Amino acid sequence: MSSCRVGRGSRLLAWIGLCAAGALAAPAACLYPDYTFDEPEPSGGGSSSGPGSEDCSNGADDDENGLVDCADPACGDFVCTTAVPEGWSGYFALFDGAPAMDPGCPAPFAAGQPFVGNRGLSAPPASCTCSCGPVQGQRCDLESIQISVSDAPCGSPWVCAWDLKPIPDWMPNACAGPDGVFGGGMACEPGGECKADREAHPCVASVSAAPLEATGGSCAPSPVQIEVPAPRWTGLGRACPAPPAGQGCNVGRVCVPRPGAPFEGGLCIARDGDNACPPGAYTEKHVFFTEIEDDRGCEDDCACGEPSNGTCRTTIALYADAETNTCETPLVEVLAGACEDVEGNPTIVGRKVTSATPTGGACAPSGGTATGSARGAAPRTFCCQSQG
């Protein structure tokens, strides 16, 4: 006994004809085949046959093999997937990675306009630099000038030295001298005792003045200098839209292309804003931004401390008159911070400041507080199928 088994659907008429023919030769030779219409959902995987190439997104049997879209083995790169939830759009192949690795959109996801966004914003605070102008209003405190007379030339060790008294309220070019060092043969022996021995080393050999610091004054702060580093994104998102959904799937599901590496393993849906993913299959959340809100800046809080390290270029004239407060016989001039040798073991009493000019000095700046921040704006959420 022989039997005839054929495919389903449109091939039924052919089967009837064949079996009828067989019945003429052997009346008991044909058996009806067993059919089931609850077959597993097709996913493709082979090659098509027929006169045309199968378009897996148009709902038509292009290759005339009786199978449409995802039901056709020619659509092996397509997959049946859950419909897009209400309020969301899709479907997309999503790349989420470094900007330098952006792959562009591959076929069949290259037909529509892609979305390109960013994540991972790197935006350091603004650099706020404060500075101070030059010192203004410094003065030289003449009454603090220290003048010393010693029994040794400048730069040599001395045995005896004498400090002249400070002059209260001393003014430039005012002669003063309430005390002095009277030369004329006195000598200083080791131990510091002066002896009246004209042949010994003279007691008055040099005169020196200590450095004089400038006092007072202030600095005006300059406007804060602002430098805002350019923001930089560390991550890129490219969402490539799938072609229109095809057929060939179970009820409630549609046929769409399957993403490949380096895209996310599952298809994605999208919605403007930063949203929670909907219940169901699309659970992996990715948020990208297309704009930046940047209000980084600086407070204008620069201030200046007290001036420091200023000096007074001061010239002191010394006189050889023995009478106090007398400046008639010039002897030598010495700068504050310097030493001058004198000859003849002279008397030094009168002194006069001939010039005093504050120089140098600076104020330490403070302030310059950074404000604000930069953040991503205009977000869009993508939720993808998990492939774990």
CSV table of C-alpha atoms in Angstrom, one decimal:
chain,number,residue,atom,x,y,z
A,1,MET,CA,0.0,0.0,0.0
A,2,SER,CA,1.3,3.5,-0.8
A,3,SER,CA,0.4,6.9,0.8
A,4,CYS,CA,0.6,10.6,-0.1
A,5,ARG,CA,1.6,13.4,2.3
A,6,VAL,CA,1.8,17.0,1.3
A,7,GLY,CA,2.2,20.4,2.8
A,8,ARG,CA,-0.5,22.5,4.4
A,9,GLY,CA,-2.6,25.3,3.0
A,10,SER,CA,-2.5,26.0,-0.7
A,11,ARG,CA,-1.1,22.6,-1.5
A,12,LEU,CA,-4.3,20.8,-0.5
A,13,LEU,CA,-5.8,20.9,-4.1
A,14,ALA,CA,-2.6,19.4,-5.5
A,15,TRP,CA,-2.9,16.6,-2.9
A,16,ILE,CA,-6.5,15.8,-3.8
A,17,GLY,CA,-5.5,15.6,-7.5
A,18,LEU,CA,-2.6,13.3,-6.8
A,19,CYS,CA,-4.6,11.0,-4.5
A,20,ALA,CA,-7.4,10.9,-7.0
A,21,ALA,CA,-5.0,9.8,-9.7
A,22,GLY,CA,-3.6,7.2,-7.3
A,23,ALA,CA,-7.0,5.9,-6.5
A,24,LEU,CA,-7.5,5.0,-10.1
A,25,ALA,CA,-4.5,2.7,-9.9
A,26,ALA,CA,-4.9,1.6,-6.3
A,27,PRO,CA,-8.2,2.6,-4.7
A,28,ALA,CA,-7.0,2.0,-1.1
A,29,ALA,CA,-3.5,3.7,-1.5
A,30,CYS,CA,-4.1,7.2,0.0
A,31,LEU,CA,-4.3,8.3,3.6
A,32,TYR,CA,-5.2,11.9,4.7
A,33,PRO,CA,-2.2,13.6,6.7
A,34,ASP,CA,-2.4,14.7,10.3
A,35,TYR,CA,-2.3,18.6,10.6
A,36,THR,CA,-1.6,20.9,13.6
A,37,PHE,CA,-2.1,24.7,13.5
A,38,ASP,CA,-0.5,25.4,16.9
A,39,GLU,CA,3.1,25.2,15.7
A,40,PRO,CA,6.0,27.0,17.5
A,41,GLU,CA,6.5,30.7,16.6
A,42,PRO,CA,8.8,30.9,13.6
A,43,SER,CA,12.1,32.7,13.9
A,44,GLY,CA,13.7,32.1,10.5
A,45,GLY,CA,17.1,30.5,9.9
A,46,GLY,CA,17.2,29.2,6.4
A,47,SER,CA,17.1,30.5,2.9
A,48,SER,CA,14.1,31.4,0.8
A,49,SER,CA,13.0,29.9,-2.5
A,50,GLY,CA,10.7,31.3,-5.1
A,51,PRO,CA,10.8,34.0,-7.8
A,52,GLY,CA,11.5,37.0,-5.5
A,53,SER,CA,13.7,38.0,-2.5
A,54,GLU,CA,11.7,38.0,0.8
A,55,ASP,CA,11.2,41.5,2.3
A,56,CYS,CA,10.9,40.7,6.1
A,57,SER,CA,9.1,43.9,7.0
A,58,ASN,CA,6.2,44.3,4.5
A,59,GLY,CA,3.8,41.6,5.5
A,60,ALA,CA,3.9,40.0,2.1
A,61,ASP,CA,5.1,36.6,0.7
A,62,ASP,CA,7.6,38.1,-1.7
A,63,ASP,CA,9.3,34.8,-2.5
A,64,GLU,CA,5.9,33.0,-3.0
A,65,ASN,CA,6.8,30.1,-0.6
A,66,GLY,CA,3.6,30.6,1.4
A,67,LEU,CA,5.5,32.1,4.4
A,68,VAL,CA,5.5,35.7,5.5
A,69,ASP,CA,8.2,37.7,7.2
A,70,CYS,CA,9.3,36.1,10.4
A,71,ALA,CA,7.6,32.8,9.4
A,72,ASP,CA,9.9,32.6,6.4
A,73,PRO,CA,13.3,30.9,6.9
A,74,ALA,CA,14.8,33.7,4.8
A,75,CYS,CA,14.3,36.1,7.7
A,76,GLY,CA,16.8,34.6,10.0
A,77,ASP,CA,18.1,38.0,11.1
A,78,PHE,CA,14.6,39.0,12.3
A,79,VAL,CA,12.8,38.1,15.5
A,80,CYS,CA,9.3,38.2,16.9
A,81,THR,CA,9.1,40.6,19.8
A,82,THR,CA,6.7,42.2,22.2
A,83,ALA,CA,4.7,45.2,21.0
A,84,VAL,CA,5.7,48.7,22.0
A,85,PRO,CA,3.9,49.8,25.2
A,86,GLU,CA,1.6,52.8,25.1
A,87,GLY,CA,3.4,56.1,25.4
A,88,TRP,CA,6.7,54.7,24.1
A,89,SER,CA,8.2,54.6,20.6
A,90,GLY,CA,10.3,51.9,18.9
A,91,TYR,CA,11.9,49.8,17.9
A,92,PHE,CA,15.6,50.8,18.1
A,93,ALA,CA,19.1,49.2,18.0
A,94,LEU,CA,21.0,51.0,20.7
A,95,PHE,CA,24.8,51.6,21.0
A,96,ASP,CA,25.9,52.7,24.5
A,97,GLY,CA,29.7,53.2,24.6
A,98,ALA,CA,32.7,55.5,24.1
A,99,PRO,CA,32.3,58.3,21.6
A,100,ALA,CA,35.4,57.1,19.7
A,101,MET,CA,33.7,53.7,19.2
A,102,ASP,CA,30.5,55.0,17.5
A,103,PRO,CA,29.7,52.4,14.9
A,104,GLY,CA,27.0,54.3,12.9
A,105,CYS,CA,23.8,52.6,12.0
A,106,PRO,CA,23.9,49.2,10.2
A,107,ALA,CA,21.4,47.8,7.8
A,108,PRO,CA,18.5,47.2,8.2
A,109,PHE,CA,18.5,49.9,10.9
A,110,ALA,CA,20.0,52.6,8.6
A,111,ALA,CA,16.9,53.8,6.8
A,112,GLY,CA,15.5,56.2,9.4
A,113,GLN,CA,16.9,59.2,11.3
A,114,PRO,CA,19.0,58.0,14.3
A,115,PHE,CA,19.0,59.6,17.7
A,116,VAL,CA,22.4,60.6,19.0
A,117,GLY,CA,22.8,61.6,22.6
A,118,ASN,CA,25.4,61.7,25.4
A,119,ARG,CA,25.9,60.6,29.0
A,120,GLY,CA,28.7,60.9,31.6
A,121,LEU,CA,29.3,64.6,31.6
A,122,SER,CA,32.7,65.7,32.8
A,123,ALA,CA,32.7,69.4,33.7
A,124,PRO,CA,35.2,70.6,36.3
A,125,PRO,CA,34.4,73.7,38.4
A,126,ALA,CA,35.3,77.1,37.1
A,127,SER,CA,38.8,78.3,37.8
A,128,CYS,CA,38.6,81.5,39.8
A,129,THR,CA,41.8,83.6,40.1
A,130,CYS,CA,42.1,86.5,42.5
A,131,SER,CA,44.9,89.1,42.4
A,132,CYS,CA,45.8,92.3,44.0
A,133,GLY,CA,47.0,95.6,42.7
A,134,PRO,CA,50.2,97.4,43.8
A,135,VAL,CA,50.6,98.5,47.4
A,136,GLN,CA,49.3,102.0,48.0
A,137,GLY,CA,49.8,104.3,51.0
A,138,GLN,CA,52.9,102.7,52.6
A,139,ARG,CA,55.1,104.8,54.8
A,140,CYS,CA,58.6,104.7,56.3
A,141,ASP,CA,58.6,104.8,60.1
A,142,LEU,CA,61.7,106.9,60.7
A,143,GLU,CA,61.5,106.7,64.5
A,144,SER,CA,62.3,103.0,64.3
A,145,ILE,CA,65.6,103.5,62.4
A,146,GLN,CA,68.4,101.7,64.1
A,147,ILE,CA,71.9,103.3,63.7
A,148,SER,CA,75.0,101.6,65.2
A,149,VAL,CA,78.6,102.7,65.5
A,150,SER,CA,81.4,100.2,66.0
A,151,ASP,CA,85.1,100.0,66.6
A,152,ALA,CA,85.8,97.8,63.5
A,153,PRO,CA,85.6,98.5,59.8
A,154,CYS,CA,82.5,97.2,57.9
A,155,GLY,CA,82.6,93.4,57.7
A,156,SER,CA,85.1,92.9,60.5
A,157,PRO,CA,84.4,91.6,64.0
A,158,TRP,CA,84.0,94.4,66.5
A,159,VAL,CA,84.7,94.5,70.2
A,160,CYS,CA,82.6,97.6,71.1
A,161,ALA,CA,79.5,99.0,69.4
A,162,TRP,CA,77.0,101.6,70.4
A,163,ASP,CA,73.4,102.1,69.3
A,164,LEU,CA,72.2,105.6,68.8
A,165,LYS,CA,68.8,106.5,70.4
A,166,PRO,CA,65.7,106.4,68.2
A,167,ILE,CA,64.3,109.9,67.4
A,168,PRO,CA,60.6,110.2,68.3
A,169,ASP,CA,58.5,111.8,65.5
A,170,TRP,CA,61.5,112.1,63.3
A,171,MET,CA,60.7,113.7,60.0
A,172,PRO,CA,62.7,113.8,56.7
A,173,ASN,CA,65.4,116.5,56.6
A,174,ALA,CA,64.9,117.2,60.3
A,175,CYS,CA,68.3,117.4,62.2
A,176,ALA,CA,68.3,115.4,65.4
A,177,GLY,CA,70.9,114.1,67.8
A,178,PRO,CA,70.1,113.9,71.5
A,179,ASP,CA,73.0,111.5,72.0
A,180,GLY,CA,76.1,110.4,70.1
A,181,VAL,CA,79.4,108.6,70.1
A,182,PHE,CA,82.4,110.9,70.9
A,183,GLY,CA,85.6,109.7,69.2
A,184,GLY,CA,89.0,111.2,69.6
A,185,GLY,CA,91.3,108.5,70.9
A,186,MET,CA,89.2,106.2,72.9
A,187,ALA,CA,90.1,102.5,72.2
A,188,CYS,CA,88.2,99.3,73.0
A,189,GLU,CA,90.1,96.4,74.4
A,190,PRO,CA,88.9,92.8,74.4
A,191,GLY,CA,86.2,92.6,77.1
A,192,GLY,CA,84.5,95.8,75.9
A,193,GLU,CA,86.1,98.4,78.1
A,194,CYS,CA,87.2,101.6,76.3
A,195,LYS,CA,90.6,103.0,77.3
A,196,ALA,CA,92.1,106.5,76.7
A,197,ASP,CA,95.0,105.3,74.5
A,198,ARG,CA,95.4,107.4,71.3
A,199,GLU,CA,97.8,104.8,69.8
A,200,ALA,CA,95.4,102.0,70.2
A,201,HIS,CA,92.8,101.0,67.5
A,202,PRO,CA,90.2,103.8,67.4
A,203,CYS,CA,86.7,103.2,68.8
A,204,VAL,CA,84.8,104.8,65.9
A,205,ALA,CA,85.6,103.0,62.7
A,206,SER,CA,82.2,102.4,61.0
A,207,VAL,CA,78.6,103.3,61.1
A,208,SER,CA,75.7,101.1,59.9
A,209,ALA,CA,71.9,101.3,59.7
A,210,ALA,CA,69.5,98.4,59.9
A,211,PRO,CA,67.1,97.7,57.1
A,212,LEU,CA,63.8,99.6,57.5
A,213,GLU,CA,60.5,97.9,56.7
A,214,ALA,CA,57.7,99.8,55.1
A,215,THR,CA,54.5,99.9,57.1
A,216,GLY,CA,50.8,100.5,56.5
A,217,GLY,CA,49.2,100.7,53.1
A,218,SER,CA,46.8,98.5,51.3
A,219,CYS,CA,46.1,96.8,48.0
A,220,ALA,CA,42.9,96.9,45.9
A,221,PRO,CA,41.6,93.6,44.7
A,222,SER,CA,41.3,93.1,40.9
A,223,PRO,CA,38.2,91.6,39.4
A,224,VAL,CA,38.1,87.8,39.6
A,225,GLN,CA,39.4,86.1,36.5
A,226,ILE,CA,37.1,83.3,35.4
A,227,GLU,CA,38.1,80.3,33.3
A,228,VAL,CA,35.4,77.7,32.6
A,229,PRO,CA,36.8,74.4,31.3
A,230,ALA,CA,34.9,73.0,28.3
A,231,PRO,CA,32.5,70.2,29.3
A,232,ARG,CA,33.1,66.8,27.8
A,233,TRP,CA,30.9,63.8,27.4
A,234,THR,CA,32.5,60.4,28.2
A,235,GLY,CA,29.7,58.2,26.8
A,236,LEU,CA,27.6,58.3,23.6
A,237,GLY,CA,24.2,56.8,22.7
A,238,ARG,CA,23.2,56.1,19.2
A,239,ALA,CA,19.7,54.7,18.6
A,240,CYS,CA,19.0,53.4,15.1
A,241,PRO,CA,15.3,52.9,14.3
A,242,ALA,CA,14.1,49.6,12.9
A,243,PRO,CA,12.1,49.4,9.7
A,244,PRO,CA,8.3,49.0,10.0
A,245,ALA,CA,7.3,45.9,11.9
A,246,GLY,CA,6.5,42.9,9.8
A,247,GLN,CA,4.2,39.9,10.4
A,248,GLY,CA,4.6,36.2,10.7
A,249,CYS,CA,4.4,36.2,14.5
A,250,ASN,CA,1.9,35.1,17.1
A,251,VAL,CA,-0.9,37.4,18.1
A,252,GLY,CA,0.4,40.5,20.0
A,253,ARG,CA,3.9,40.2,18.6
A,254,VAL,CA,5.6,41.7,15.6
A,255,CYS,CA,8.6,40.9,13.3
A,256,VAL,CA,11.6,43.2,13.6
A,257,PRO,CA,15.3,42.9,12.9
A,258,ARG,CA,17.7,41.5,15.5
A,259,PRO,CA,20.5,43.9,16.7
A,260,GLY,CA,24.1,42.7,16.5
A,261,ALA,CA,27.3,43.7,18.3
A,262,PRO,CA,28.3,46.3,19.3
A,263,PHE,CA,24.7,47.3,19.9
A,264,GLU,CA,22.7,46.2,22.9
A,265,GLY,CA,21.6,42.5,22.6
A,266,GLY,CA,17.9,43.3,22.8
A,267,LEU,CA,15.7,45.7,21.0
A,268,CYS,CA,14.9,49.0,22.7
A,269,ILE,CA,12.0,51.4,23.1
A,270,ALA,CA,12.2,55.2,23.8
A,271,ARG,CA,10.5,58.0,25.5
A,272,ASP,CA,11.4,61.7,26.0
A,273,GLY,CA,12.4,62.6,29.6
A,274,ASP,CA,14.0,60.6,32.4
A,275,ASN,CA,11.5,57.8,32.9
A,276,ALA,CA,11.2,54.5,34.7
A,277,CYS,CA,11.0,51.6,32.3
A,278,PRO,CA,7.5,50.1,31.8
A,279,PRO,CA,6.6,46.7,33.2
A,280,GLY,CA,7.3,43.8,30.9
A,281,ALA,CA,10.2,42.9,28.6
A,282,TYR,CA,11.9,46.2,28.4
A,283,THR,CA,13.8,46.6,31.7
A,284,GLU,CA,17.3,47.8,31.0
A,285,LYS,CA,17.4,51.6,31.3
A,286,HIS,CA,19.7,54.0,29.4
A,287,VAL,CA,19.4,57.8,29.6
A,288,PHE,CA,21.1,60.1,27.2
A,289,PHE,CA,21.1,63.9,26.9
A,290,THR,CA,21.2,66.2,23.9
A,291,GLU,CA,21.8,69.5,25.7
A,292,ILE,CA,23.9,70.9,28.6
A,293,GLU,CA,22.8,73.3,31.3
A,294,ASP,CA,25.9,75.1,32.5
A,295,ASP,CA,25.9,77.8,35.2
A,296,ARG,CA,29.5,77.4,36.4
A,297,GLY,CA,31.1,80.7,37.4
A,298,CYS,CA,32.8,82.5,40.3
A,299,GLU,CA,31.8,84.7,43.2
A,300,ASP,CA,33.2,88.1,43.0
A,301,ASP,CA,34.6,87.8,46.5
A,302,CYS,CA,38.3,88.6,46.0
A,303,ALA,CA,40.1,90.4,48.9
A,304,CYS,CA,43.6,91.4,49.7
A,305,GLY,CA,45.6,90.9,52.9
A,306,GLU,CA,47.9,93.4,54.6
A,307,PRO,CA,51.0,94.4,52.6
A,308,SER,CA,54.2,92.5,53.5
A,309,ASN,CA,57.9,92.5,52.4
A,310,GLY,CA,57.9,96.2,51.7
A,311,THR,CA,61.2,98.1,52.4
A,312,CYS,CA,62.2,101.8,52.8
A,313,ARG,CA,65.0,103.0,50.7
A,314,THR,CA,66.3,105.4,53.3
A,315,THR,CA,69.4,107.6,53.2
A,316,ILE,CA,70.8,108.9,56.5
A,317,ALA,CA,73.4,111.7,56.7
A,318,LEU,CA,75.7,111.8,59.8
A,319,TYR,CA,77.5,114.8,61.1
A,320,ALA,CA,80.7,115.3,63.0
A,321,ASP,CA,79.5,118.1,65.2
A,322,ALA,CA,79.9,117.5,68.9
A,323,GLU,CA,76.9,119.6,69.9
A,324,THR,CA,73.6,117.8,70.2
A,325,ASN,CA,71.0,118.3,67.5
A,326,THR,CA,73.6,120.0,65.2
A,327,CYS,CA,74.0,119.1,61.5
A,328,GLU,CA,76.6,121.4,60.2
A,329,THR,CA,79.7,119.3,59.5
A,330,PRO,CA,78.9,116.4,57.1
A,331,LEU,CA,80.7,113.2,57.8
A,332,VAL,CA,79.2,110.3,55.8
A,333,GLU,CA,75.9,109.1,54.3
A,334,VAL,CA,74.7,105.5,54.9
A,335,LEU,CA,71.7,103.6,53.4
A,336,ALA,CA,69.4,101.7,55.6
A,337,GLY,CA,70.6,98.1,55.4
A,338,ALA,CA,74.2,99.1,54.7
A,339,CYS,CA,77.5,100.0,56.4
A,340,GLU,CA,80.0,102.8,55.8
A,341,ASP,CA,83.6,103.1,57.1
A,342,VAL,CA,84.7,106.4,58.7
A,343,GLU,CA,88.3,107.7,59.3
A,344,GLY,CA,89.9,109.7,62.0
A,345,ASN,CA,87.9,108.3,64.9
A,346,PRO,CA,85.3,111.0,64.6
A,347,THR,CA,82.5,112.1,66.8
A,348,ILE,CA,79.0,111.2,65.6
A,349,VAL,CA,76.0,113.0,67.1
A,350,GLY,CA,73.8,114.9,64.5
A,351,ARG,CA,71.9,112.9,61.9
A,352,LYS,CA,69.3,113.6,59.3
A,353,VAL,CA,67.2,111.5,57.0
A,354,THR,CA,67.6,113.0,53.5
A,355,SER,CA,65.3,110.6,51.7
A,356,ALA,CA,62.9,107.8,52.5
A,357,THR,CA,60.9,106.0,49.8
A,358,PRO,CA,58.8,102.8,50.4
A,359,THR,CA,59.3,100.2,47.7
A,360,GLY,CA,58.2,96.7,47.0
A,361,GLY,CA,55.8,94.8,49.0
A,362,ALA,CA,52.7,92.9,48.0
A,363,CYS,CA,49.3,91.8,49.3
A,364,ALA,CA,48.2,88.1,49.4
A,365,PRO,CA,44.9,87.6,47.6
A,366,SER,CA,42.0,85.5,48.9
A,367,GLY,CA,38.6,84.5,47.7
A,368,GLY,CA,37.5,83.4,44.2
A,369,THR,CA,34.9,80.8,45.1
A,370,ALA,CA,33.7,78.6,42.3
A,371,THR,CA,29.9,78.4,41.9
A,372,GLY,CA,27.4,76.5,39.9
A,373,SER,CA,27.7,73.2,37.9
A,374,ALA,CA,27.1,71.7,34.5
A,375,ARG,CA,24.5,68.9,33.9
A,376,GLY,CA,22.9,67.1,31.1
A,377,ALA,CA,19.6,68.5,29.8
A,378,ALA,CA,16.8,67.3,27.4
A,379,PRO,CA,17.0,63.7,28.4
A,380,ARG,CA,15.6,60.7,26.5
A,381,THR,CA,15.1,57.3,28.1
A,382,PHE,CA,15.7,54.0,26.3
A,383,CYS,CA,14.6,50.7,27.8
A,384,CYS,CA,16.0,47.5,26.3
A,385,GLN,CA,15.2,43.9,26.4
A,386,SER,CA,17.4,42.0,28.8
A,387,GLN,CA,19.6,39.4,27.2
A,388,GLY,CA,21.0,38.0,30.4
